[in-house]
Amino acid sequence: MTPRAMVLTCVGLFFLLAGYGMAGDRFGTPELPVSGAGEAKKYQEAHPPKPPEPPVTGQQSGPMFGKTADHTKFEALKGPFANNFEVSAACVGCHTEAEAQIKKTIHWTWDYISPRTGQRVGKENVINNFCTNAKNNEGMCASCHIGNGVREGEEYTFQKESSVDCLVCHDRTAGYYRTPPTKGNAVCATMFEGLPPIDYPHVAQNVGLPGRENCGSCHFFGGGGDGVKHGDLDTSLKNPPKELDVHMATDGANFACTRCHVTKHHAIAGSHYEMVAHDEHGVGGPGELRQAATCESCHGTEPHPKPSLIGYQLDAHAARIACQTCHIPEFARGGVATMTDWDWETAGKLLDGAGYYEEEYTQGNGEHRHTYWSIKGSFVWGENLTPTYKWFNGDMRYTMPTEQIDDSQPVVPINDVLGDASDPGSRIWPFKEMHTRIPYDAGNKTLVYNHLWGDDDAAFWGNFDIAKSIEAGMEIEQRPFSGEIGFLPTVSNWPITHMVAPKDAALDCSACHARDSRLAKVAGVYMPGFSRFGWLETLGLAGLGLTLLGVVLHGGLRIALRSNGKGEE
């Protein structure tokens, strides 16, 4: 906290004391067990797909409002279409620059070089502590990638014509879905069964600006299921009440994602690989909408009401404390749980020679979640969770598969949050921590590529042989592998930025300025009410004692003198 902020904080507290004063699959079906095709078929029959929910109407989408064309009148969109390649070809026939724009974005490339850390990150390059790696599992992961025709072990042709899937982002009928471009093993054979056929002409003629359903069809299901990865992004945000999120609430502002994640030439602001932790620019000029997904880009850098001492105090706090810290007191609070712990070491257990699942957690909306699944291991879920708070300057350092790990650490960070109290660009941010024991090469001390998806005999989601699947994954990626497999405790950090509560549900002063402060584990912060500063407190108490003593002596002396005067009379 800066000296100015400390002074303002102390002044504010003085006046206050004086009385002035953050299981279903991505198509809405349950997470499927993979315990042999027969078991999976039984599960599919017992858990039929839910009918698609219609899109929420009236969402406010960034700077673009209204329609300028009726797509039902375009001959090119009347079909017939055999697949989404043909639909995309029709789209780019009019939207001539769209495909080239998309292909420049991280949404397309899964590849990003951080200008601040120099690391080459993105899904094509990092190891995560959910399903571990997208590389050589492209078939399954590509069910979300906006490109058509991604395949395992093949270099993707980024220049391929009509390879951008326009419908996944622009379908406004809820009648479109993506499936893996390659086959999984028999144990995954029923994963996409029971879905209705896609009426491509109907979908193509009813496209529009992306709504929460479009973005959510992938981002709500990151990590392998509803709410698994982020904790502040899940299907409860499709149609949320104001208590869950003031911006997206259908009884409130009803923002589509693109209202804040401002988009220019299909480049969408707000990737977690290039975050702005401290936006000192604020709103744009008159009539200007900044391409920045920050609170300040709409609310400004001094958003609290004035003239008000409390308003000045809160603005002073905002210099070092992220807006999300106070305004998202809890995450995963919409009735959908998020995963907090995952143990890959328990994966591969069989029951009567086949894989199986257990569902011993029931989340707020009444749905059951897997607590064990043979293809993935053991899980722990949580709801209404208090974030972990850390200094954050917008940068993260990733543990890459090419670097050696110090496996003597209690926990190895998958992505280390950078920033500290001495960095003026850092603020205290809320995070979800994901703890996972993942397999690693204990001989070479490196993270590993695990070959999970495919219809070959090396894929773990079929053979339940983790040694064989890792050996295959490392061979495909041409990485050295000692053959010695261990399990490594890891943590990954996910900034909490959604599920913004109404202002009267934001944290109050006592959440931090108390002995059980939420920020107790944040280093470099002095907080009246929590912090202890020995000699300063002793000096203050001494001053207070001397003041009281002076008042008592002065009052006693006046009383005594008055009494003496009366006696003389």
Coordinates of C-alpha atoms in Angstrom, one line a residue:
M1 CA 0.0 0.0 0.0
T2 CA 1.4 3.4 -1.0
P3 CA 2.1 6.0 1.7
R4 CA -0.7 8.1 0.2
A5 CA -3.1 5.2 0.4
M6 CA -2.0 4.4 4.0
V7 CA -2.6 8.0 5.0
L8 CA -6.0 8.1 3.3
T9 CA -6.8 4.7 4.9
C10 CA -5.8 5.9 8.4
V11 CA -7.8 9.2 7.9
G12 CA -10.8 7.3 6.7
L13 CA -10.7 4.9 9.6
F14 CA -10.4 7.7 12.1
F15 CA -13.5 9.4 10.8
L16 CA -15.4 6.1 10.6
L17 CA -14.5 5.4 14.2
A18 CA -15.6 8.9 15.1
G19 CA -19.0 8.2 13.7
Y20 CA -18.8 9.9 10.3
G21 CA -18.3 7.5 8.6
M22 CA -15.0 -14.6 -7.7
A23 CA -22.1 -33.3 -14.9
G24 CA -22.7 -32.8 -18.1
D25 CA -20.6 -32.5 -21.2
R26 CA -20.5 -29.4 -23.3
F27 CA -23.8 -30.3 -25.0
G28 CA -25.7 -30.5 -21.8
T29 CA -25.5 -34.3 -21.6
P30 CA -24.1 -35.9 -18.4
E31 CA -20.4 -36.7 -18.2
L32 CA -20.2 -40.2 -19.7
P33 CA -18.5 -43.1 -18.1
V34 CA -16.0 -45.0 -20.1
S35 CA -16.1 -48.5 -18.8
G36 CA -16.3 -50.5 -22.1
A37 CA -18.8 -49.8 -24.9
G38 CA -21.5 -51.9 -23.2
E39 CA -21.3 -50.0 -19.9
A40 CA -21.2 -46.7 -21.7
K41 CA -24.3 -47.7 -23.7
K42 CA -26.2 -48.5 -20.5
Y43 CA -25.1 -45.1 -19.1
Q44 CA -26.2 -43.3 -22.2
E45 CA -29.6 -44.9 -22.0
A46 CA -29.9 -44.0 -18.3
H47 CA -28.8 -40.4 -19.0
P48 CA -30.4 -39.3 -22.2
P49 CA -29.3 -36.0 -23.7
K50 CA -31.1 -32.9 -22.5
P51 CA -33.0 -31.0 -25.2
P52 CA -31.1 -27.8 -26.2
E53 CA -32.1 -24.7 -24.4
P54 CA -33.1 -21.8 -26.7
P55 CA -30.7 -18.8 -26.7
V56 CA -31.4 -16.0 -24.3
T57 CA -32.8 -13.1 -26.3
G58 CA -31.9 -9.4 -25.9
Q59 CA -28.2 -9.8 -25.0
Q60 CA -26.1 -6.6 -25.4
S61 CA -23.2 -7.4 -27.7
G62 CA -20.3 -5.0 -27.6
P63 CA -20.4 -2.0 -29.9
M64 CA -22.6 -3.7 -32.5
F65 CA -26.3 -3.4 -32.3
G66 CA -29.1 -4.4 -34.6
K67 CA -29.0 -6.3 -37.9
T68 CA -28.1 -5.0 -41.4
A69 CA -29.0 -8.2 -43.3
D70 CA -31.6 -10.9 -43.3
H71 CA -29.6 -14.1 -43.7
T72 CA -32.7 -16.1 -44.7
K73 CA -32.8 -14.1 -48.0
F74 CA -29.3 -15.2 -49.1
E75 CA -29.4 -17.9 -51.7
A76 CA -25.9 -19.1 -50.7
L77 CA -27.2 -20.1 -47.3
K78 CA -30.2 -22.1 -48.5
G79 CA -28.0 -25.2 -49.0
P80 CA -28.0 -28.1 -49.2
F81 CA -24.9 -28.5 -47.0
A82 CA -23.3 -31.8 -46.2
N83 CA -21.1 -30.4 -43.4
N84 CA -19.8 -27.2 -41.7
F85 CA -17.0 -26.9 -44.3
E86 CA -19.6 -26.1 -46.9
V87 CA -21.4 -23.7 -44.6
S88 CA -18.1 -21.8 -43.9
A89 CA -17.4 -21.6 -47.6
A90 CA -20.8 -19.9 -48.1
C91 CA -20.1 -17.5 -45.1
V92 CA -16.7 -16.3 -46.4
G93 CA -18.3 -15.7 -49.8
C94 CA -19.7 -12.5 -48.4
H95 CA -17.6 -12.0 -45.2
T96 CA -14.4 -12.0 -47.3
E97 CA -12.0 -10.9 -44.6
A98 CA -13.4 -12.9 -41.7
E99 CA -11.3 -16.1 -42.2
A100 CA -8.0 -14.2 -42.5
Q101 CA -8.8 -12.2 -39.4
I102 CA -9.6 -15.3 -37.3
K103 CA -6.4 -17.1 -38.4
K104 CA -4.4 -14.3 -36.8
T105 CA -5.9 -14.9 -33.3
I106 CA -5.0 -17.2 -30.4
H107 CA -8.5 -18.6 -30.7
W108 CA -7.3 -20.1 -33.9
T109 CA -3.5 -20.8 -33.4
W110 CA -3.5 -22.0 -29.8
D111 CA -0.1 -20.4 -29.9
Y112 CA 1.1 -17.2 -28.2
I113 CA 4.5 -15.7 -27.4
S114 CA 4.3 -13.5 -24.3
P115 CA 6.0 -10.2 -24.9
R116 CA 6.6 -9.8 -21.2
T117 CA 8.0 -13.2 -20.2
G118 CA 9.2 -14.4 -23.6
Q119 CA 7.6 -17.8 -23.1
R120 CA 5.8 -19.5 -26.0
V121 CA 2.5 -20.5 -24.5
G122 CA -1.0 -21.4 -25.7
K123 CA -2.7 -24.8 -25.7
E124 CA -0.3 -26.1 -28.4
N125 CA 2.7 -25.5 -26.1
V126 CA 1.8 -25.9 -22.4
I127 CA 1.0 -28.8 -20.0
N128 CA -2.0 -28.2 -17.8
N129 CA -3.1 -30.0 -14.7
F130 CA -6.6 -31.0 -15.9
C131 CA -6.5 -33.4 -18.9
T132 CA -2.7 -32.5 -19.1
N133 CA -2.1 -31.8 -22.8
A134 CA -3.9 -30.9 -25.9
K135 CA -1.1 -32.0 -28.2
N136 CA -1.6 -35.5 -29.6
N137 CA -5.1 -35.4 -28.1
E138 CA -6.2 -33.0 -30.8
G139 CA -9.2 -35.1 -31.8
M140 CA -11.0 -34.6 -28.4
C141 CA -9.6 -31.1 -27.8
A142 CA -10.6 -30.0 -31.3
S143 CA -14.3 -30.5 -30.5
C144 CA -13.8 -27.0 -29.2
H145 CA -11.2 -25.6 -31.5
I146 CA -12.8 -23.3 -34.1
G147 CA -10.9 -25.0 -37.0
N148 CA -12.2 -27.9 -39.0
G149 CA -10.1 -31.0 -39.7
V150 CA -7.6 -31.0 -36.8
R151 CA -6.1 -34.5 -36.4
E152 CA -3.6 -36.2 -34.1
G153 CA -0.1 -36.5 -35.3
E154 CA -0.7 -34.3 -38.3
E155 CA 0.5 -30.8 -38.8
Y156 CA -2.6 -28.7 -39.1
T157 CA -2.9 -26.7 -42.4
F158 CA -3.7 -23.3 -41.2
Q159 CA -4.1 -22.0 -44.7
K160 CA -6.8 -24.5 -45.6
E161 CA -9.7 -22.9 -47.3
S162 CA -13.0 -22.7 -45.3
S163 CA -11.3 -24.3 -42.3
V164 CA -12.8 -21.8 -39.8
D165 CA -16.0 -22.9 -38.2
C166 CA -18.2 -19.9 -38.3
L167 CA -21.3 -21.6 -36.8
V168 CA -19.8 -22.5 -33.4
C169 CA -19.7 -18.8 -32.5
H170 CA -22.6 -17.4 -34.6
D171 CA -25.3 -20.1 -34.4
R172 CA -28.4 -18.6 -32.7
T173 CA -30.6 -21.6 -33.0
A174 CA -29.0 -23.9 -30.4
G175 CA -29.1 -26.5 -33.1
Y176 CA -25.4 -26.7 -33.9
Y177 CA -22.7 -28.6 -32.1
R178 CA -19.2 -29.9 -32.8
T179 CA -17.9 -33.4 -32.5
P180 CA -14.3 -34.7 -32.4
P181 CA -12.8 -34.9 -35.9
T182 CA -11.2 -38.3 -35.1
K183 CA -12.4 -41.4 -33.4
G184 CA -11.8 -42.4 -29.8
N185 CA -11.6 -45.9 -28.4
A186 CA -14.7 -48.1 -28.0
V187 CA -15.0 -46.9 -24.4
C188 CA -15.7 -43.4 -25.8
A189 CA -17.9 -44.6 -28.7
T190 CA -21.2 -43.4 -27.2
M191 CA -19.9 -40.0 -26.1
F192 CA -21.8 -38.1 -28.8
E193 CA -24.6 -40.5 -29.5
G194 CA -28.2 -39.3 -29.2
L195 CA -27.7 -35.8 -30.5
P196 CA -30.2 -34.7 -33.1
P197 CA -28.9 -34.2 -36.7
I198 CA -27.9 -30.7 -37.6
D199 CA -30.1 -28.8 -40.0
Y200 CA -27.3 -26.8 -41.7
P201 CA -29.5 -24.5 -43.9
H202 CA -31.7 -23.6 -40.9
V203 CA -28.6 -22.9 -38.7
A204 CA -26.8 -21.0 -41.5
Q205 CA -29.8 -18.7 -42.2
N206 CA -30.2 -17.9 -38.5
V207 CA -26.7 -16.7 -37.5
G208 CA -26.1 -13.7 -35.3
L209 CA -23.7 -12.0 -32.9
P210 CA -22.3 -14.5 -30.3
G211 CA -24.3 -14.9 -27.2
R212 CA -23.3 -16.4 -23.8
E213 CA -24.4 -19.8 -25.1
N214 CA -21.9 -19.6 -28.0
C215 CA -18.9 -18.6 -25.9
G216 CA -20.0 -20.9 -23.1
S217 CA -20.3 -24.0 -25.4
C218 CA -16.5 -24.2 -25.0
H219 CA -15.5 -21.9 -22.1
F220 CA -18.1 -23.2 -19.6
F221 CA -16.7 -26.7 -20.2
G222 CA -12.9 -26.1 -20.0
G223 CA -11.0 -28.9 -18.3
G224 CA -13.5 -31.6 -19.3
G225 CA -16.9 -30.6 -17.9
D226 CA -19.3 -28.0 -16.7
G227 CA -17.4 -25.5 -14.4
V228 CA -14.4 -27.8 -14.0
K229 CA -11.6 -25.4 -14.9
H230 CA -12.4 -21.8 -14.1
G231 CA -14.8 -21.8 -11.2
D232 CA -16.3 -18.5 -12.4
L233 CA -17.5 -19.8 -15.8
D234 CA -20.2 -22.5 -16.0
T235 CA -23.7 -23.0 -17.4
S236 CA -25.3 -21.1 -14.5
L237 CA -24.2 -18.0 -16.5
K238 CA -26.5 -18.8 -19.5
N239 CA -29.4 -17.4 -17.7
P240 CA -28.1 -15.9 -14.4
P241 CA -30.0 -13.9 -11.8
K242 CA -28.6 -10.5 -10.7
E243 CA -27.4 -12.1 -7.5
L244 CA -25.0 -14.3 -9.5
D245 CA -23.7 -11.7 -12.0
V246 CA -24.9 -8.1 -12.3
H247 CA -23.5 -7.8 -15.9
M248 CA -24.9 -11.0 -17.4
A249 CA -28.2 -11.1 -15.4
T250 CA -31.2 -11.5 -17.6
D251 CA -33.1 -9.4 -15.0
G252 CA -30.2 -6.9 -15.2
A253 CA -27.8 -5.7 -17.9
N254 CA -28.0 -9.0 -19.8
F255 CA -24.6 -8.5 -21.3
A256 CA -23.3 -11.0 -23.9
C257 CA -19.6 -11.9 -23.3
T258 CA -18.6 -9.6 -26.2
R259 CA -20.0 -6.6 -24.3
C260 CA -16.9 -6.6 -22.1
H261 CA -14.6 -8.8 -24.3
V262 CA -14.6 -6.1 -26.9
T263 CA -13.8 -7.5 -30.4
K264 CA -12.1 -5.9 -33.3
H265 CA -11.5 -7.8 -36.5
H266 CA -12.3 -11.0 -34.6
A267 CA -9.5 -10.4 -32.1
I268 CA -11.2 -10.7 -28.7
A269 CA -9.8 -8.8 -25.7
G270 CA -9.2 -10.5 -22.4
S271 CA -7.2 -13.7 -23.0
H272 CA -5.7 -15.0 -19.7
Y273 CA -2.4 -15.1 -21.5
E274 CA -2.3 -11.3 -21.9
M275 CA -4.1 -9.9 -18.9
V276 CA -4.1 -6.3 -17.7
A277 CA -3.9 -6.5 -13.9
H278 CA -3.9 -2.7 -13.3
D279 CA -5.6 -0.6 -15.9
E280 CA -4.6 3.0 -15.3
H281 CA -6.0 4.2 -18.6
G282 CA -9.7 3.8 -17.7
V283 CA -12.5 4.6 -20.1
G284 CA -11.8 5.6 -23.7
G285 CA -12.4 9.1 -25.1
P286 CA -15.9 10.4 -25.8
G287 CA -17.5 7.9 -28.2
E288 CA -14.5 5.6 -28.0
L289 CA -14.8 2.0 -26.8
R290 CA -11.4 0.6 -25.8
Q291 CA -10.5 -2.9 -26.8
A292 CA -9.7 -3.9 -23.2
A293 CA -11.6 -6.3 -21.0
T294 CA -11.0 -4.6 -17.8
C295 CA -13.4 -3.2 -15.2
E296 CA -11.8 0.3 -15.6
S297 CA -12.4 0.4 -19.4
C298 CA -16.1 0.9 -18.5
H299 CA -16.2 2.1 -14.9
G300 CA -13.1 4.3 -15.0
T301 CA -10.2 4.4 -12.5
E302 CA -12.1 6.2 -9.8
P303 CA -15.5 4.5 -9.9
H304 CA -16.8 4.9 -6.4
P305 CA -19.4 7.7 -5.6
K306 CA -18.2 11.1 -4.5
P307 CA -18.1 13.4 -2.8
S308 CA -17.9 10.8 -0.1
L309 CA -15.1 9.9 2.3
I310 CA -15.9 6.2 1.7
G311 CA -15.8 6.8 -2.0
Y312 CA -12.3 8.4 -1.8
Q313 CA -11.2 5.6 0.5
L314 CA -12.4 2.9 -1.9
D315 CA -10.7 4.5 -4.9
A316 CA -7.5 4.7 -2.9
H317 CA -7.8 0.9 -2.2
A318 CA -8.4 0.3 -5.9
A319 CA -4.9 1.5 -6.6
R320 CA -3.5 -1.8 -5.2
I321 CA -6.6 -4.0 -4.9
A322 CA -8.3 -5.4 -8.0
C323 CA -12.0 -4.6 -8.4
Q324 CA -12.7 -8.4 -8.5
T325 CA -11.2 -8.8 -5.0
C326 CA -14.1 -7.0 -3.3
H327 CA -16.9 -7.5 -5.9
I328 CA -16.5 -11.3 -6.3
P329 CA -16.5 -12.5 -2.7
E330 CA -17.1 -16.2 -3.8
F331 CA -17.0 -18.2 -7.0
A332 CA -18.9 -21.3 -8.2
R333 CA -22.0 -20.0 -6.5
G334 CA -24.6 -20.6 -9.3
G335 CA -25.4 -24.2 -8.3
V336 CA -22.6 -25.7 -10.5
A337 CA -19.6 -27.0 -8.7
T338 CA -16.0 -26.5 -9.8
M339 CA -13.2 -29.0 -9.4
T340 CA -10.5 -28.2 -6.9
D341 CA -8.5 -31.4 -6.6
W342 CA -7.7 -34.2 -9.1
D343 CA -5.5 -37.2 -8.6
W344 CA -4.3 -38.9 -11.8
E345 CA -2.5 -41.6 -9.8
T346 CA -5.8 -43.4 -9.0
A347 CA -6.8 -43.5 -12.7
G348 CA -7.0 -46.9 -14.5
K349 CA -8.7 -48.9 -11.7
L350 CA -11.1 -51.6 -13.1
L351 CA -14.2 -53.2 -11.8
D352 CA -14.9 -56.7 -13.2
G353 CA -12.3 -56.0 -15.9
A354 CA -13.9 -52.8 -17.0
G355 CA -13.6 -49.1 -16.1
Y356 CA -16.2 -47.5 -13.9
Y357 CA -17.3 -44.3 -12.3
E358 CA -18.6 -43.0 -8.9
E359 CA -20.9 -40.0 -8.4
E360 CA -20.7 -39.1 -4.7
Y361 CA -21.0 -35.3 -5.0
T362 CA -24.4 -33.6 -5.6
Q363 CA -24.0 -30.0 -6.6
G364 CA -26.4 -27.1 -5.8
N365 CA -28.6 -27.6 -8.8
G366 CA -29.2 -31.2 -7.9
E367 CA -26.9 -32.8 -10.5
H368 CA -24.4 -35.5 -9.5
R369 CA -20.7 -35.2 -10.3
H370 CA -18.1 -37.8 -10.8
T371 CA -15.8 -38.3 -7.8
Y372 CA -14.0 -41.2 -9.5
W373 CA -13.7 -42.1 -13.1
S374 CA -11.3 -44.8 -14.4
I375 CA -10.2 -42.7 -17.4
K376 CA -9.2 -39.7 -15.2
G377 CA -8.9 -40.6 -11.5
S378 CA -10.3 -39.1 -8.4
F379 CA -11.9 -35.6 -8.0
V380 CA -12.9 -33.2 -5.3
W381 CA -15.6 -30.5 -6.0
G382 CA -16.5 -27.2 -4.3
E383 CA -19.1 -24.5 -4.4
N384 CA -19.4 -21.0 -2.9
L385 CA -15.6 -20.9 -2.5
T386 CA -13.5 -18.1 -1.1
P387 CA -10.8 -17.1 -3.6
T388 CA -7.1 -17.3 -2.9
Y389 CA -5.5 -13.8 -3.0
K390 CA -2.2 -13.0 -4.6
W391 CA -0.2 -10.0 -5.9
F392 CA -0.6 -10.1 -9.7
N393 CA 1.0 -7.8 -12.4
G394 CA -0.7 -9.5 -15.3
D395 CA 2.1 -11.9 -16.0
M396 CA 2.4 -15.7 -15.3
R397 CA 5.4 -17.9 -15.7
Y398 CA 4.5 -21.4 -17.0
T399 CA 6.4 -24.6 -16.2
M400 CA 7.1 -25.9 -19.7
P401 CA 7.5 -29.5 -20.8
T402 CA 11.1 -28.7 -22.0
E403 CA 12.4 -27.6 -18.6
Q404 CA 13.6 -29.7 -15.6
I405 CA 11.5 -29.7 -12.5
D406 CA 12.6 -29.4 -8.9
D407 CA 10.4 -32.3 -7.7
S408 CA 11.5 -31.8 -4.1
Q409 CA 9.1 -28.9 -3.9
P410 CA 5.9 -29.5 -1.9
V411 CA 3.9 -28.3 -4.8
V412 CA 5.1 -27.5 -8.4
P413 CA 3.4 -24.5 -10.0
I414 CA 2.0 -25.1 -13.5
N415 CA 1.7 -21.4 -13.8
D416 CA 3.3 -19.1 -11.3
V417 CA 1.5 -15.8 -10.6
L418 CA 4.0 -12.9 -10.9
G419 CA 3.9 -9.6 -9.0
D420 CA 4.6 -8.4 -5.5
A421 CA 3.9 -5.4 -3.2
S422 CA 7.0 -3.5 -4.4
D423 CA 5.7 -3.6 -8.0
P424 CA 3.5 -0.5 -8.7
G425 CA 1.9 -2.5 -11.5
S426 CA 0.7 -5.2 -9.2
R427 CA -2.6 -5.5 -7.4
I428 CA -4.1 -8.0 -5.1
W429 CA -6.2 -10.4 -7.2
P430 CA -8.6 -13.3 -6.5
F431 CA -7.7 -16.7 -7.9
K432 CA -9.0 -20.3 -8.0
E433 CA -6.2 -22.7 -7.2
M434 CA -6.4 -26.1 -8.9
H435 CA -4.5 -28.9 -7.2
T436 CA -3.7 -32.0 -9.2
R437 CA -1.3 -34.9 -8.9
I438 CA -0.2 -35.4 -12.5
P439 CA 2.2 -38.0 -14.0
Y440 CA 5.7 -36.9 -14.8
D441 CA 9.0 -38.3 -15.9
A442 CA 10.7 -39.0 -12.6
G443 CA 13.9 -39.9 -14.3
N444 CA 14.4 -36.8 -16.4
K445 CA 12.3 -34.7 -14.0
T446 CA 10.1 -33.2 -16.7
L447 CA 6.4 -32.9 -17.4
V448 CA 5.1 -35.5 -19.9
Y449 CA 2.7 -35.7 -22.8
N450 CA 0.0 -38.3 -22.2
H451 CA -1.7 -39.9 -25.2
L452 CA -5.3 -40.1 -24.0
W453 CA -7.6 -39.9 -27.1
G454 CA -7.6 -42.1 -30.2
D455 CA -8.7 -45.5 -31.5
D456 CA -5.2 -46.9 -31.3
D457 CA -4.0 -49.4 -28.6
A458 CA -1.8 -46.8 -27.0
A459 CA -4.5 -44.3 -26.0
F460 CA -5.1 -44.3 -22.2
W461 CA -8.9 -43.8 -22.7
G462 CA -9.1 -47.3 -24.0
N463 CA -6.2 -49.3 -22.6
F464 CA -6.0 -47.8 -19.0
D465 CA -2.2 -48.3 -19.3
I466 CA -0.6 -45.0 -18.3
A467 CA 3.0 -46.2 -18.9
K468 CA 2.1 -47.1 -22.5
S469 CA 0.1 -44.0 -23.2
I470 CA 2.9 -41.7 -21.8
E471 CA 5.5 -43.5 -23.8
A472 CA 3.4 -43.0 -26.9
G473 CA 2.8 -39.4 -26.2
M474 CA 6.5 -38.6 -25.6
E475 CA 7.4 -40.5 -28.8
I476 CA 4.9 -38.5 -30.9
E477 CA 6.3 -35.3 -29.5
Q478 CA 9.9 -36.6 -29.9
R479 CA 10.7 -35.9 -26.3
P480 CA 13.2 -37.9 -24.2
F481 CA 11.5 -40.3 -21.8
S482 CA 13.3 -42.3 -19.1
G483 CA 10.4 -44.8 -18.6
E484 CA 10.3 -43.9 -14.9
I485 CA 6.8 -42.4 -14.0
G486 CA 6.0 -40.5 -10.8
F487 CA 3.1 -38.4 -9.7
L488 CA 3.8 -34.8 -9.0
P489 CA 1.7 -32.5 -6.8
T490 CA 0.9 -29.4 -8.8
V491 CA -1.1 -26.2 -8.6
S492 CA -2.4 -23.9 -11.3
N493 CA -3.9 -20.5 -10.8
W494 CA -7.0 -19.1 -12.5
P495 CA -7.9 -15.4 -12.2
I496 CA -11.5 -14.9 -11.0
T497 CA -13.2 -12.2 -13.1
H498 CA -16.8 -13.3 -13.6
M499 CA -19.8 -13.8 -11.2
V500 CA -19.7 -10.1 -10.1
A501 CA -22.0 -9.7 -7.2
P502 CA -24.4 -6.7 -6.7
K503 CA -22.6 -3.8 -5.0
D504 CA -24.4 -4.3 -1.7
A505 CA -23.0 -7.9 -1.6
A506 CA -19.4 -6.7 -2.1
L507 CA -16.9 -7.3 0.7
D508 CA -17.1 -4.8 3.6
C509 CA -14.2 -3.4 5.5
S510 CA -14.3 -6.1 8.2
A511 CA -13.6 -8.9 5.6
C512 CA -10.0 -7.7 5.5
H513 CA -9.5 -5.3 8.5
A514 CA -9.9 -8.0 11.1
R515 CA -7.8 -10.6 12.8
D516 CA -9.2 -13.3 10.5
S517 CA -8.6 -11.1 7.4
R518 CA -9.1 -12.6 3.9
L519 CA -5.8 -11.1 2.9
A520 CA -3.9 -12.7 5.9
K521 CA -1.6 -14.7 3.6
V522 CA -0.8 -11.8 1.2
A523 CA 2.8 -10.5 1.9
G524 CA 3.7 -6.9 2.1
V525 CA 0.4 -5.4 3.2
Y526 CA -0.2 -3.4 6.4
M527 CA -3.9 -3.5 7.3
P528 CA -5.2 -1.7 10.4
G529 CA -7.3 -4.2 12.3
F530 CA -5.2 -7.1 11.2
S531 CA -1.5 -6.2 11.0
R532 CA 0.7 -6.0 14.1
F533 CA 3.6 -3.6 14.0
G534 CA 5.2 -3.9 17.5
W535 CA 7.0 -0.7 18.2
L536 CA 4.5 1.5 16.3
E537 CA 1.6 0.0 18.3
T538 CA 3.5 0.4 21.5
L539 CA 4.2 4.0 20.7
G540 CA 0.6 4.6 19.8
L541 CA -0.7 2.9 23.0
A542 CA 1.8 5.0 25.0
G543 CA 0.6 8.1 23.3
L544 CA -3.0 7.2 24.0
G545 CA -2.2 6.4 27.6
L546 CA -0.4 9.7 28.1
T547 CA -3.3 11.5 26.5
L548 CA -5.8 9.9 28.8
L549 CA -3.5 10.5 31.8
G550 CA -3.3 14.2 30.8
V551 CA -7.0 14.5 30.6
V552 CA -7.5 12.9 34.0
L553 CA -4.8 15.0 35.6
H554 CA -6.1 18.2 34.0
G555 CA -9.7 17.5 35.0
G556 CA -8.7 16.5 38.5
L557 CA -6.6 19.6 38.9
R558 CA -9.5 21.8 37.8
I559 CA -11.9 20.1 40.2
A560 CA -9.5 20.5 43.0
L561 CA -8.8 24.1 42.3
R562 CA -12.6 24.8 42.1
S563 CA -13.1 23.1 45.4
N564 CA -10.3 25.1 47.0
G565 CA -11.9 28.3 45.7
K566 CA -15.3 27.5 47.3
G567 CA -13.6 26.8 50.5
E568 CA -12.0 30.2 50.6
E569 CA -15.4 31.8 50.1

